[in-house]
Amino acid sequence: MAAKILAFAGSARRDSLNKKLVRVAARAAREAGGEVTLIDLDDFPMPIYHGDLEDAEGLPPNALKLRELFLAHDALLIVSPENNGSVPAVLKNTIDWLSRGTGDGHGTNSGIAPYRGKVAGLAGATPGPWGTLYQCLPHLRIILTKLTVTVIPQQVPLPHADEAFDEQGELRDPKVAKSVAAFAKSLVETTLKLKA
Ligand SMILES: Cc1cc2nc3c(=O)[nH]c(=O)nc-3n(C[C@H](O)[C@H](O)[C@H](O)COP(=O)(O)O)c2cc1C
């Protein structure tokens, strides 16, 4: 039995610091035995959620694609920046679209289905001194908990992230790399325990 983990950053930006961190964390999760699919939200652009658009057209095609990916995995590894003290719009919008049902509101057609039974591990990088610790990560934890996701207590806030990576995209500080490895291992282990 493998822990299937869907990993992505909460930033669409090409040179995103959070994309760097999610690459490192995804590799650590693979090293801990996880089966990791690393995706980029920039490959799944979707309009801002609008109730009239949903009534007229249902979920946008990229929300449906992402929904299938969520359904096919046991856990989420989300590495997000912080925007004005909270979760960036691109990430919240994705979470919101995926929380809408595709049919009768039951079973795999319900809005909760892509989240039901999932485990999540959270990390976040900012150039600032707190690295998402006090605002984005707690907010994201509350949002996912409302969607019935089990969010593991371990997390990795990465402050001063603009100085944290070398030219190869590796973490410069071995202590930080170690904490990412421990976090990824906890995500894999918790996912396996809950799956069993
Ligand atoms: C609209 C906006 C709001 C931001 N608000 C915060 C904030 O509240 N706290 C913080 O630490 N950084 C904030 N930042 C800085 C981001 O953390 C920084 O741009 C980060 O590098 C973005 O993540 P990325 O590199 O993964 O794209 C903000 C940036 C933008 C564009």
mmCIF file of N, CA and C and ligand atoms in Angstrom, residues 9-21 79-86 88 125-133 135-136 158-159 161-162, ligand 1:
data_model
loop_
_atom_site.group_PDB
_atom_site.id
_atom_site.type_symbol
_atom_site.label_atom_id
_atom_site.label_comp_id
_atom_site.label_asym_id
_atom_site.label_seq_id
_atom_site.Cartn_x
_atom_site.Cartn_y
_atom_site.Cartn_z
ATOM 1 N N ALA A 9 2.070 24.060 -5.265
ATOM 2 C CA ALA A 9 2.273 25.337 -4.583
ATOM 3 C C ALA A 9 1.036 26.201 -4.754
ATOM 4 N N GLY A 10 0.822 27.100 -3.806
ATOM 5 C CA GLY A 10 -0.300 28.035 -3.885
ATOM 6 C C GLY A 10 0.081 29.300 -4.616
ATOM 7 N N SER A 11 0.998 29.174 -5.560
ATOM 8 C CA SER A 11 1.423 30.312 -6.384
ATOM 9 C C SER A 11 1.552 29.833 -7.815
ATOM 10 N N ALA A 12 1.110 30.681 -8.738
ATOM 11 C CA ALA A 12 1.234 30.311 -10.151
ATOM 12 C C ALA A 12 2.519 30.896 -10.762
ATOM 13 N N ARG A 13 3.191 31.754 -10.034
ATOM 14 C CA ARG A 13 4.352 32.495 -10.561
ATOM 15 C C ARG A 13 5.481 31.555 -10.990
ATOM 16 N N ARG A 14 6.069 31.878 -12.169
ATOM 17 C CA ARG A 14 7.096 30.980 -12.722
ATOM 18 C C ARG A 14 8.267 30.775 -11.737
ATOM 19 N N ASP A 15 8.770 31.884 -11.171
ATOM 20 C CA ASP A 15 9.941 31.769 -10.290
ATOM 21 C C ASP A 15 9.546 31.687 -8.814
ATOM 22 N N SER A 16 8.378 31.154 -8.574
ATOM 23 C CA SER A 16 7.837 31.086 -7.215
ATOM 24 C C SER A 16 8.769 30.390 -6.217
ATOM 25 N N LEU A 17 8.948 31.040 -5.073
ATOM 26 C CA LEU A 17 9.719 30.430 -3.983
ATOM 27 C C LEU A 17 8.998 29.195 -3.449
ATOM 28 N N ASN A 18 7.671 29.267 -3.459
ATOM 29 C CA ASN A 18 6.888 28.128 -2.956
ATOM 30 C C ASN A 18 6.948 26.933 -3.902
ATOM 31 N N LYS A 19 7.120 27.203 -5.208
ATOM 32 C CA LYS A 19 7.325 26.073 -6.130
ATOM 33 C C LYS A 19 8.678 25.401 -5.845
ATOM 34 N N LYS A 20 9.667 26.217 -5.469
ATOM 35 C CA LYS A 20 10.967 25.622 -5.102
ATOM 36 C C LYS A 20 10.802 24.729 -3.870
ATOM 37 N N LEU A 21 10.083 25.267 -2.876
ATOM 38 C CA LEU A 21 9.934 24.500 -1.637
ATOM 39 C C LEU A 21 9.091 23.233 -1.861
ATOM 40 N N VAL A 79 2.054 23.937 -0.487
ATOM 41 C CA VAL A 79 3.091 24.876 -0.051
ATOM 42 C C VAL A 79 2.697 26.252 -0.586
ATOM 43 N N SER A 80 2.289 27.122 0.322
ATOM 44 C CA SER A 80 1.638 28.357 -0.133
ATOM 45 C C SER A 80 2.294 29.626 0.381
ATOM 46 N N PRO A 81 2.319 30.656 -0.465
ATOM 47 C CA PRO A 81 2.705 31.976 0.053
ATOM 48 C C PRO A 81 1.549 32.587 0.841
ATOM 49 N N GLU A 82 1.797 33.774 1.342
ATOM 50 C CA GLU A 82 0.777 34.496 2.108
ATOM 51 C C GLU A 82 0.492 35.803 1.383
ATOM 52 N N ASN A 83 -0.785 36.102 1.161
ATOM 53 C CA ASN A 83 -1.135 37.397 0.560
ATOM 54 C C ASN A 83 -1.997 38.193 1.527
ATOM 55 N N ASN A 84 -1.497 39.348 1.920
ATOM 56 C CA ASN A 84 -2.222 40.217 2.858
ATOM 57 C C ASN A 84 -2.766 39.431 4.047
ATOM 58 N N GLY A 85 -1.883 38.642 4.619
ATOM 59 C CA GLY A 85 -2.214 37.946 5.858
ATOM 60 C C GLY A 85 -3.138 36.761 5.687
ATOM 61 N N SER A 86 -3.235 36.212 4.466
ATOM 62 C CA SER A 86 -4.099 35.045 4.318
ATOM 63 C C SER A 86 -3.698 34.205 3.101
ATOM 64 N N PRO A 88 -3.522 32.974 -0.629
ATOM 65 C CA PRO A 88 -3.581 33.670 -1.914
ATOM 66 C C PRO A 88 -4.843 33.313 -2.702
ATOM 67 N N ALA A 125 6.279 29.599 2.156
ATOM 68 C CA ALA A 125 7.503 30.398 2.102
ATOM 69 C C ALA A 125 7.180 31.847 1.767
ATOM 70 N N THR A 126 7.797 32.752 2.509
ATOM 71 C CA THR A 126 7.729 34.172 2.142
ATOM 72 C C THR A 126 9.102 34.803 2.378
ATOM 73 N N PRO A 127 9.377 35.897 1.696
ATOM 74 C CA PRO A 127 10.651 36.592 1.955
ATOM 75 C C PRO A 127 10.639 37.271 3.324
ATOM 76 N N GLY A 128 9.486 37.443 3.920
ATOM 77 C CA GLY A 128 9.358 38.143 5.201
ATOM 78 C C GLY A 128 9.833 37.300 6.381
ATOM 79 N N PRO A 129 9.759 37.906 7.592
ATOM 80 C CA PRO A 129 10.346 37.260 8.777
ATOM 81 C C PRO A 129 9.521 36.132 9.386
ATOM 82 N N TRP A 130 8.243 35.937 8.963
ATOM 83 C CA TRP A 130 7.424 34.919 9.634
ATOM 84 C C TRP A 130 7.121 33.714 8.757
ATOM 85 N N GLY A 131 7.312 33.882 7.451
ATOM 86 C CA GLY A 131 7.198 32.728 6.561
ATOM 87 C C GLY A 131 5.869 32.001 6.616
ATOM 88 N N THR A 132 4.759 32.727 6.693
ATOM 89 C CA THR A 132 3.384 32.170 6.687
ATOM 90 C C THR A 132 2.930 31.559 8.024
ATOM 91 N N LEU A 133 3.798 31.589 9.021
ATOM 92 C CA LEU A 133 3.514 30.883 10.286
ATOM 93 C C LEU A 133 2.239 31.357 10.970
ATOM 94 N N GLN A 135 -0.332 33.549 9.836
ATOM 95 C CA GLN A 135 -1.586 33.918 9.167
ATOM 96 C C GLN A 135 -1.994 32.923 8.088
ATOM 97 N N CYS A 136 -1.184 32.769 7.030
ATOM 98 C CA CYS A 136 -1.626 31.884 5.942
ATOM 99 C C CYS A 136 -1.810 30.438 6.410
ATOM 100 N N LEU A 158 8.581 28.863 6.055
ATOM 101 C CA LEU A 158 9.960 29.198 5.643
ATOM 102 C C LEU A 158 10.106 30.719 5.491
ATOM 103 N N PRO A 159 10.655 31.395 6.523
ATOM 104 C CA PRO A 159 10.888 32.834 6.425
ATOM 105 C C PRO A 159 12.144 33.127 5.595
ATOM 106 N N ALA A 161 12.645 33.453 2.590
ATOM 107 C CA ALA A 161 12.738 32.410 1.553
ATOM 108 C C ALA A 161 13.503 32.882 0.320
ATOM 109 N N ASP A 162 13.598 34.205 0.152
ATOM 110 C CA ASP A 162 14.352 34.718 -1.002
ATOM 111 C C ASP A 162 15.844 34.430 -0.872
HETATM 112 C C1 LIG B 1 -0.743 40.967 -2.958
HETATM 113 C C2 LIG B 1 0.402 40.481 -2.122
HETATM 114 C C3 LIG B 1 0.260 40.426 -0.762
HETATM 115 C C4 LIG B 1 1.309 39.936 0.045
HETATM 116 N N1 LIG B 1 1.120 39.827 1.386
HETATM 117 C C5 LIG B 1 2.059 39.222 2.142
HETATM 118 C C6 LIG B 1 1.814 38.957 3.515
HETATM 119 O O1 LIG B 1 0.765 39.241 4.046
HETATM 120 N N2 LIG B 1 2.785 38.340 4.237
HETATM 121 C C7 LIG B 1 3.989 37.991 3.663
HETATM 122 O O2 LIG B 1 4.834 37.436 4.356
HETATM 123 N N3 LIG B 1 4.253 38.228 2.357
HETATM 124 C C8 LIG B 1 3.315 38.838 1.582
HETATM 125 N N4 LIG B 1 3.545 39.062 0.251
HETATM 126 C C9 LIG B 1 4.856 38.708 -0.318
HETATM 127 C C10 LIG B 1 4.841 37.272 -0.830
HETATM 128 O O3 LIG B 1 5.000 36.412 0.266
HETATM 129 C C11 LIG B 1 5.996 37.083 -1.829
HETATM 130 O O4 LIG B 1 5.760 37.856 -2.976
HETATM 131 C C12 LIG B 1 6.206 35.621 -2.176
HETATM 132 O O5 LIG B 1 7.466 35.502 -2.797
HETATM 133 C C13 LIG B 1 5.129 35.106 -3.108
HETATM 134 O O6 LIG B 1 5.252 33.713 -3.224
HETATM 135 P P1 LIG B 1 5.916 32.996 -4.488
HETATM 136 O O7 LIG B 1 7.370 33.421 -4.523
HETATM 137 O O8 LIG B 1 5.765 31.554 -4.210
HETATM 138 O O9 LIG B 1 5.193 33.436 -5.725
HETATM 139 C C14 LIG B 1 2.531 39.553 -0.566
HETATM 140 C C15 LIG B 1 2.656 39.630 -1.965
HETATM 141 C C16 LIG B 1 1.610 40.073 -2.727
HETATM 142 C C17 LIG B 1 1.764 40.117 -4.230
#
